GROMACS .gro file of C-alpha atoms in nm:
model
  378
    1MET     CA    1  10.527   6.899   9.969
    2LYS     CA    2  10.635   7.041  10.306
    3PHE     CA    3  10.769   7.396  10.343
    4ALA     CA    4  10.942   7.522  10.657
    5LEU     CA    5  11.209   7.778  10.736
    6ASN     CA    6  11.557   7.637  10.804
    7ASP     CA    7  11.769   7.739  11.104
    8GLU     CA    8  11.935   8.029  10.920
    9GLN     CA    9  11.602   8.164  10.800
   10GLU     CA   10  11.456   8.134  11.151
   11ALA     CA   11  11.752   8.335  11.282
   12LEU     CA   12  11.696   8.598  11.013
   13ALA     CA   13  11.328   8.616  11.108
   14GLU     CA   14  11.415   8.672  11.473
   15SER     CA   15  11.676   8.935  11.383
   16ALA     CA   16  11.429   9.118  11.157
   17LYS     CA   17  11.160   9.104  11.425
   18ARG     CA   18  11.387   9.262  11.690
   19PHE     CA   19  11.511   9.535  11.456
   20LEU     CA   20  11.174   9.626  11.308
   21GLN     CA   21  10.998   9.626  11.645
   22GLU     CA   22  11.235   9.903  11.745
   23LYS     CA   23  11.278  10.095  11.418
   24ALA     CA   24  10.953  10.041  11.225
   25GLY     CA   25  10.585  10.008  11.310
   26CYS     CA   26  10.293  10.238  11.252
   27GLU     CA   27  10.418  10.522  11.472
   28ALA     CA   28  10.741  10.540  11.272
   29ALA     CA   29  10.544  10.507  10.947
   30LEU     CA   30  10.320  10.802  11.038
   31GLN     CA   31  10.630  11.015  11.089
   32VAL     CA   32  10.826  10.929  10.774
   33MET     CA   33  10.521  10.930  10.545
   34GLU     CA   34  10.493  11.303  10.615
   35THR     CA   35  10.840  11.361  10.470
   36GLU     CA   36  10.901  11.401  10.098
   37GLN     CA   37  11.164  11.127  10.104
   38GLY     CA   38  10.928  10.876  10.263
   39PHE     CA   39  11.177  10.671  10.463
   40ASP     CA   40  11.435  10.704  10.740
   41GLU     CA   41  11.787  10.727  10.593
   42ALA     CA   42  11.946  10.605  10.919
   43VAL     CA   43  11.727  10.293  10.920
   44TRP     CA   44  11.817  10.228  10.556
   45ASP     CA   45  12.189  10.261  10.633
   46THR     CA   46  12.159  10.012  10.921
   47MET     CA   47  11.966   9.767  10.703
   48ALA     CA   48  12.236   9.786  10.437
   49SER     CA   49  12.564   9.822  10.625
   50GLU     CA   50  12.503   9.636  10.953
   51LEU     CA   51  12.229   9.385  10.872
   52GLY     CA   52  12.328   9.321  10.509
   53TRP     CA   53  11.967   9.289  10.391
   54THR     CA   54  12.032   9.471  10.062
   55ALA     CA   55  12.296   9.212   9.967
   56LEU     CA   56  12.101   8.894  10.044
   57THR     CA   57  11.994   8.787   9.695
   58ILE     CA   58  12.272   8.952   9.494
   59PRO     CA   59  12.540   8.699   9.387
   60GLU     CA   60  12.875   8.697   9.568
   61ALA     CA   61  13.053   8.795   9.246
   62TYR     CA   62  12.880   9.134   9.268
   63GLY     CA   63  12.925   9.198   9.638
   64GLY     CA   64  12.622   9.012   9.772
   65TYR     CA   65  12.563   8.692   9.970
   66GLY     CA   66  12.413   8.495   9.685
   67LEU     CA   67  12.116   8.359   9.878
   68GLY     CA   68  11.795   8.239   9.715
   69TYR     CA   69  11.452   8.395   9.695
   70THR     CA   70  11.323   8.172   9.976
   71ASP     CA   71  11.563   8.353  10.207
   72LEU     CA   72  11.359   8.668  10.150
   73ILE     CA   73  11.052   8.501  10.308
   74PRO     CA   74  11.119   8.593  10.672
   75LEU     CA   75  11.247   8.937  10.578
   76LEU     CA   76  10.961   9.050  10.354
   77GLU     CA   77  10.693   8.908  10.584
   78ALA     CA   78  10.848   9.102  10.873
   79MET     CA   79  10.864   9.421  10.665
   80GLY     CA   80  10.495   9.389  10.584
   81ARG     CA   81  10.398   9.298  10.938
   82HIS     CA   82  10.576   9.605  11.080
   83MET     CA   83  10.475   9.842  10.796
   84LEU     CA   84  10.834   9.933  10.713
   85CYS     CA   85  10.861  10.244  10.495
   86SER     CA   86  11.170  10.173  10.287
   87PRO     CA   87  11.292  10.158   9.926
   88PHE     CA   88  11.394   9.791   9.980
   89PHE     CA   89  11.119   9.657   9.754
   90SER     CA   90  11.185   9.902   9.470
   91SER     CA   91  11.564   9.876   9.486
   92ILE     CA   92  11.622   9.506   9.552
   93CYS     CA   93  11.307   9.334   9.429
   94MET     CA   94  11.267   9.548   9.115
   95GLY     CA   95  11.585   9.743   9.032
   96ALA     CA   96  11.852   9.486   9.123
   97ASN     CA   97  11.648   9.203   8.971
   98SER     CA   98  11.621   9.397   8.642
   99ILE     CA   99  11.999   9.425   8.618
  100LEU     CA  100  12.050   9.063   8.725
  101GLU     CA  101  11.804   8.923   8.473
  102ALA     CA  102  11.874   9.151   8.177
  103GLY     CA  103  12.221   9.300   8.221
  104THR     CA  104  12.554   9.190   8.078
  105GLU     CA  105  12.837   9.077   8.307
  106GLU     CA  106  12.997   9.419   8.268
  107GLN     CA  107  12.674   9.598   8.361
  108LYS     CA  108  12.619   9.375   8.664
  109ALA     CA  109  12.974   9.439   8.785
  110LYS     CA  110  12.924   9.813   8.739
  111TRP     CA  111  12.593   9.865   8.924
  112LEU     CA  112  12.518   9.572   9.153
  113PRO     CA  113  12.799   9.611   9.413
  114GLU     CA  114  12.677   9.958   9.513
  115ILE     CA  115  12.315   9.837   9.527
  116ALA     CA  116  12.425   9.544   9.746
  117ALA     CA  117  12.607   9.787   9.975
  118GLY     CA  118  12.301  10.011   9.993
  119THR     CA  119  12.498  10.315   9.877
  120SER     CA  120  12.298  10.317   9.555
  121ARG     CA  121  11.923  10.261   9.520
  122ALA     CA  122  11.756  10.155   9.195
  123THR     CA  123  11.398  10.138   9.078
  124LEU     CA  124  11.207  10.018   8.772
  125ALA     CA  125  10.999  10.270   8.576
  126PHE     CA  126  10.756  10.049   8.381
  127THR     CA  127  10.396  10.171   8.395
  128GLU     CA  128  10.253  10.468   8.209
  129ALA     CA  129   9.921  10.650   8.215
  130GLY     CA  130   9.726  10.326   8.180
  131GLY     CA  131   9.879  10.190   8.500
  132THR     CA  132   9.893   9.833   8.369
  133TRP     CA  133  10.189   9.598   8.371
  134CYS     CA  134  10.169   9.461   8.019
  135ALA     CA  135  10.379   9.515   7.709
  136ASP     CA  136  10.111   9.721   7.534
  137ASP     CA  137  10.122   9.983   7.811
  138ILE     CA  138  10.483  10.074   7.725
  139GLN     CA  139  10.455  10.378   7.499
  140ALA     CA  140  10.786  10.552   7.582
  141THR     CA  141  11.007  10.522   7.276
  142TYR     CA  142  11.376  10.512   7.203
  143THR     CA  143  11.559  10.606   6.885
  144ARG     CA  144  11.906  10.485   6.796
  145THR     CA  145  12.161  10.761   6.713
  146ASP     CA  146  12.529  10.761   6.625
  147GLU     CA  147  12.621  10.823   6.991
  148GLY     CA  148  12.363  10.601   7.158
  149PHE     CA  149  11.991  10.650   7.216
  150VAL     CA  150  11.733  10.925   7.261
  151ILE     CA  151  11.429  10.846   7.478
  152ASN     CA  152  11.092  11.020   7.497
  153GLY     CA  153  10.787  10.946   7.709
  154THR     CA  154  10.634  10.967   8.056
  155LYS     CA  155  10.643  10.703   8.326
  156HIS     CA  156  10.381  10.700   8.601
  157TYR     CA  157  10.360  10.552   8.952
  158VAL     CA  158  10.734  10.481   8.977
  159LEU     CA  159  10.808  10.344   9.325
  160ASP     CA  160  11.059  10.568   9.506
  161GLY     CA  161  11.137  10.730   9.173
  162HIS     CA  162  11.219  11.065   9.337
  163THR     CA  163  11.488  10.919   9.567
  164ALA     CA  164  11.647  10.647   9.350
  165HIS     CA  165  12.006  10.682   9.230
  166LEU     CA  166  11.945  10.461   8.926
  167ILE     CA  167  11.624  10.459   8.724
  168ILE     CA  168  11.563  10.166   8.490
  169ILE     CA  169  11.331  10.279   8.212
  170ALA     CA  170  11.123  10.045   7.997
  171ALA     CA  171  11.093  10.181   7.643
  172ARG     CA  172  11.019  10.041   7.299
  173ALA     CA  173  11.177  10.098   6.959
  174GLU     CA  174  10.985  10.351   6.752
  175GLY     CA  175  10.728  10.175   6.537
  176SER     CA  176  10.733   9.852   6.738
  177THR     CA  177  10.419   9.701   6.892
  178GLY     CA  178  10.324   9.436   7.147
  179GLU     CA  179  10.603   9.237   7.307
  180LYS     CA  180  10.856   9.323   7.035
  181GLY     CA  181  11.117   9.599   7.047
  182ILE     CA  182  11.121   9.649   7.426
  183SER     CA  183  11.442   9.747   7.606
  184LEU     CA  184  11.542   9.847   7.958
  185PHE     CA  185  11.775  10.146   8.003
  186VAL     CA  186  11.965  10.242   8.317
  187MET     CA  187  11.986  10.615   8.368
  188ASP     CA  188  12.102  10.872   8.618
  189PRO     CA  189  11.821  11.089   8.764
  190ALA     CA  190  12.030  11.391   8.668
  191SER     CA  191  12.029  11.300   8.299
  192GLN     CA  192  11.956  11.576   8.049
  193GLY     CA  193  11.586  11.605   7.964
  194LEU     CA  194  11.471  11.389   8.255
  195SER     CA  195  11.236  11.543   8.512
  196ILE     CA  196  11.094  11.377   8.824
  197CYS     CA  197  10.780  11.477   9.012
  198ALA     CA  198  10.682  11.311   9.341
  199ILE     CA  199  10.307  11.243   9.352
  200LYS     CA  200  10.052  11.225   9.635
  201ASN     CA  201   9.919  10.873   9.614
  202LEU     CA  202   9.671  10.683   9.834
  203ASP     CA  203   9.935  10.481  10.019
  204GLN     CA  204  10.187  10.729  10.155
  205THR     CA  205  10.384  10.450  10.322
  206ARG     CA  206  10.519  10.369   9.973
  207LYS     CA  207  10.607  10.685   9.779
  208GLN     CA  208  10.570  10.716   9.402
  209ALA     CA  209  10.679  10.961   9.133
  210ASN     CA  210  10.612  11.045   8.770
  211ILE     CA  211  10.911  11.067   8.537
  212THR     CA  212  10.917  11.259   8.208
  213LEU     CA  213  11.179  11.202   7.939
  214ASP     CA  214  11.214  11.476   7.679
  215ASN     CA  215  11.472  11.382   7.415
  216THR     CA  216  11.685  11.230   7.690
  217PRO     CA  217  12.020  11.114   7.544
  218LEU     CA  218  12.178  10.790   7.663
  219ALA     CA  219  12.504  10.609   7.591
  220LEU     CA  220  12.503  10.270   7.422
  221SER     CA  221  12.617  10.112   7.750
  222ALA     CA  222  12.291  10.215   7.920
  223GLN     CA  223  12.085   9.952   7.737
  224LEU     CA  224  12.061   9.639   7.955
  225GLY     CA  225  12.186   9.339   7.765
  226GLY     CA  226  12.294   9.559   7.473
  227GLN     CA  227  11.986   9.473   7.267
  228ASP     CA  228  11.608   9.451   7.273
  229LEU     CA  229  11.489   9.202   7.529
  230ASP     CA  230  11.284   8.893   7.480
  231TRP     CA  231  10.953   8.961   7.659
  232SER     CA  232  11.001   8.649   7.873
  233ILE     CA  233  11.295   8.820   8.046
  234VAL     CA  234  11.087   9.129   8.127
  235GLN     CA  235  10.800   8.909   8.246
  236ARG     CA  236  11.035   8.714   8.476
  237ILE     CA  237  11.149   9.044   8.632
  238LEU     CA  238  10.785   9.134   8.699
  239ASP     CA  239  10.710   8.784   8.833
  240LEU     CA  240  11.001   8.802   9.078
  241ALA     CA  241  10.873   9.138   9.200
  242GLY     CA  242  10.524   8.987   9.231
  243VAL     CA  243  10.653   8.704   9.450
  244ALA     CA  244  10.823   8.957   9.680
  245LEU     CA  245  10.506   9.165   9.699
  246SER     CA  246  10.301   8.854   9.790
  247LEU     CA  247  10.536   8.774  10.078
  248GLU     CA  248  10.503   9.128  10.207
  249GLN     CA  249  10.123   9.105  10.179
  250VAL     CA  250  10.124   8.791  10.396
  251GLY     CA  251  10.301   8.985  10.672
  252CYS     CA  252  10.052   9.273  10.643
  253ALA     CA  253   9.752   9.037  10.656
  254GLU     CA  254   9.892   8.857  10.959
  255ARG     CA  255   9.927   9.189  11.142
  256CYS     CA  256   9.565   9.277  11.061
  257LEU     CA  257   9.455   8.943  11.207
  258GLN     CA  258   9.669   8.984  11.518
  259THR     CA  259   9.546   9.333  11.603
  260ALA     CA  260   9.183   9.235  11.538
  261VAL     CA  261   9.206   8.932  11.769
  262ASP     CA  262   9.386   9.131  12.039
  263TYR     CA  263   9.118   9.400  12.028
  264ALA     CA  264   8.834   9.146  12.030
  265LYS     CA  265   8.973   9.006  12.356
  266ILE     CA  266   8.970   9.338  12.545
  267ARG     CA  267   8.676   9.530  12.394
  268THR     CA  268   8.361   9.450  12.590
  269GLN     CA  269   7.997   9.482  12.497
  270PHE     CA  270   7.706   9.372  12.719
  271ASN     CA  271   7.970   9.286  12.984
  272ARG     CA  272   8.140   9.036  12.752
  273PRO     CA  273   8.450   9.057  12.529
  274ILE     CA  274   8.329   9.106  12.172
  275GLY     CA  275   8.548   8.810  12.075
  276SER     CA  276   8.303   8.583  12.255
  277PHE     CA  277   8.029   8.664  12.004
  278GLN     CA  278   7.988   8.414  11.723
  279ALA     CA  279   7.993   8.675  11.445
  280ILE     CA  280   8.335   8.805  11.557
  281LYS     CA  281   8.469   8.452  11.602
  282HIS     CA  282   8.372   8.369  11.245
  283LYS     CA  283   8.539   8.682  11.109
  284CYS     CA  284   8.864   8.602  11.290
  285ALA     CA  285   8.855   8.237  11.183
  286ASP     CA  286   8.800   8.339  10.820
  287MET     CA  287   9.093   8.581  10.842
  288LEU     CA  288   9.319   8.305  10.978
  289VAL     CA  289   9.228   8.079  10.686
  290LEU     CA  290   9.306   8.361  10.443
  291VAL     CA  291   9.645   8.433  10.603
  292GLU     CA  292   9.759   8.071  10.609
  293SER     CA  293   9.636   8.003  10.255
  294ALA     CA  294   9.810   8.319  10.132
  295ARG     CA  295  10.131   8.209  10.304
  296SER     CA  296  10.118   7.872  10.128
  297ALA     CA  297  10.077   8.040   9.789
  298ALA     CA  298  10.353   8.297   9.852
  299TRP     CA  299  10.602   8.045   9.988
  300TYR     CA  300  10.544   7.812   9.694
  301ALA     CA  301  10.599   8.104   9.456
  302ALA     CA  302  10.926   8.192   9.633
  303TRP     CA  303  11.037   7.830   9.602
  304SER     CA  304  10.945   7.836   9.231
  305ALA     CA  305  11.155   8.151   9.185
  306THR     CA  306  11.455   7.977   9.336
  307GLN     CA  307  11.402   7.658   9.134
  308SER     CA  308  11.297   7.844   8.816
  309GLU     CA  309  11.005   7.599   8.792
  310ALA     CA  310  10.661   7.718   8.686
  311LEU     CA  311  10.739   8.067   8.813
  312ALA     CA  312  10.484   8.243   8.592
  313ASP     CA  313  10.197   8.025   8.714
  314ALA     CA  314  10.304   8.034   9.081
  315ALA     CA  315  10.364   8.411   9.079
  316SER     CA  316  10.022   8.489   8.936
  317GLN     CA  317   9.852   8.249   9.178
  318ALA     CA  318  10.030   8.414   9.470
  319GLN     CA  319   9.958   8.768   9.354
  320SER     CA  320   9.594   8.693   9.286
  321TYR     CA  321   9.529   8.523   9.621
  322CYS     CA  322   9.751   8.735   9.848
  323SER     CA  323   9.607   9.064   9.715
  324ASP     CA  324   9.250   8.952   9.788
  325ALA     CA  325   9.349   8.800  10.123
  326LEU     CA  326   9.517   9.118  10.246
  327TYR     CA  327   9.228   9.335  10.129
  328SER     CA  328   8.975   9.115  10.311
  329CYS     CA  329   9.182   9.100  10.630
  330ALA     CA  330   9.241   9.477  10.633
  331ALA     CA  331   8.870   9.547  10.576
  332GLU     CA  332   8.757   9.297  10.844
  333SER     CA  333   9.010   9.438  11.089
  334ILE     CA  334   8.850   9.782  11.054
  335GLN     CA  335   8.505   9.630  11.108
  336ILE     CA  336   8.614   9.444  11.424
  337HIS     CA  337   8.779   9.758  11.562
  338GLY     CA  338   8.453   9.947  11.512
  339GLY     CA  339   8.461  10.327  11.535
  340ILE     CA  340   8.824  10.352  11.643
  341GLY     CA  341   8.927  10.164  11.330
  342PHE     CA  342   8.797  10.449  11.115
  343THR     CA  343   9.017  10.716  11.277
  344TRP     CA  344   9.318  10.845  11.087
  345GLU     CA  345   9.548  10.779  11.382
  346HIS     CA  346   9.471  10.405  11.403
  347GLU     CA  347   9.699  10.163  11.221
  348ALA     CA  348   9.406   9.980  11.063
  349HIS     CA  349   9.386  10.266  10.814
  350LEU     CA  350   9.751  10.228  10.710
  351TYR     CA  351   9.709   9.858  10.639
  352PHE     CA  352   9.387   9.915  10.444
  353LYS     CA  353   9.555  10.174  10.223
  354ARG     CA  354   9.856   9.946  10.176
  355ALA     CA  355   9.614   9.668  10.080
  356GLN     CA  356   9.444   9.892   9.823
  357SER     CA  357   9.769  10.007   9.662
  358SER     CA  358   9.929   9.660   9.664
  359LYS     CA  359   9.618   9.519   9.498
  360VAL     CA  360   9.692   9.710   9.177
  361LEU     CA  361  10.069   9.717   9.200
  362LEU     CA  362  10.205   9.466   8.943
  363GLY     CA  363   9.857   9.380   8.821
  364THR     CA  364   9.512   9.333   8.973
  365PRO     CA  365   9.394   8.992   9.101
  366GLU     CA  366   9.158   8.975   8.802
  367THR     CA  367   9.451   9.032   8.564
  368HIS     CA  368   9.645   8.747   8.718
  369ARG     CA  369   9.346   8.511   8.713
  370GLU     CA  370   9.303   8.591   8.342
  371ARG     CA  371   9.671   8.513   8.288
  372ILE     CA  372   9.637   8.176   8.463
  373ALA     CA  373   9.333   8.096   8.250
  374GLN     CA  374   9.533   8.171   7.935
  375MET     CA  375   9.815   7.944   8.055
  376LEU     CA  376   9.558   7.668   8.101
  377GLU     CA  377   9.421   7.747   7.752
  378LEU     CA  378   9.075   7.808   7.895
   0.00000   0.00000   0.00000
């Protein structure tokens, strides 16, 4: 099977490269990561209103362009390569996908047009204190009342939870266990009984928040799909997010390789570029193999998402391999850079922290390998 970008995707890649070279990069990341918001509002507005990135995968019926997941390949790789600090991943790859996969036609028509336009940002609040992405970790509960629902619980590590306009909460019916009784609820951050606290996490290029729900009342219309969801729908939402994360990781890993090779060409030792030493050559060659293998896995997963074929298997393969590949490339990049790579100001640190946080976001590599083994009935 041969994968290659078509002419439109090549044009999108070139457009993203030009824009992100000017508006993103590590210098910009160091500036916005010091702000509480964690991203540049002007850059977000340009991405949404002029470039139309927020509308790419949302169907035309809801104000988007209706493109497939493979059309996100050049965009997400570029975002990772240039270390873009943005709520794109949380809003489009998690929030919008939750509404698309689980919402009714009425709910999609209500929320998706504003997300496509970038005037509204959504996020998915799934994990709790355990930090895992499985059904058993959902302990927030909902109770049905005459007027709607009441929700209690605490959500942890919610991506961009402190700046989102719509928060999609995963909660389970009181008394339910496992994959039964789970629902997704769309709520306004200003809802009664809901409090949001931004947290200081390892990777400040991607902000997170904790969300507490204390007898938070919700209308019946807030429940996506109007009923408890089959777990396969929730898992598909997580798999789609995992594919997007893998594509972003490929871009990050490629940047680590590029900067390491560039440095190895100019840094001299014993009157020779360090890149001429066999040990450094081997490190760079190993990184190239990791990047290209990760790209193959991520692109196949994106194709599977578009074709709806074997998505679960492909998504876990991509997440497992791309997480390890990025971690290895980020660590080797620091080693090749030597002492300068350990300084806070150098970009190698940003990519290493992004690698660490992405490795546990949506499940560790070990978790995904265990899932693949279960699919194979091993």
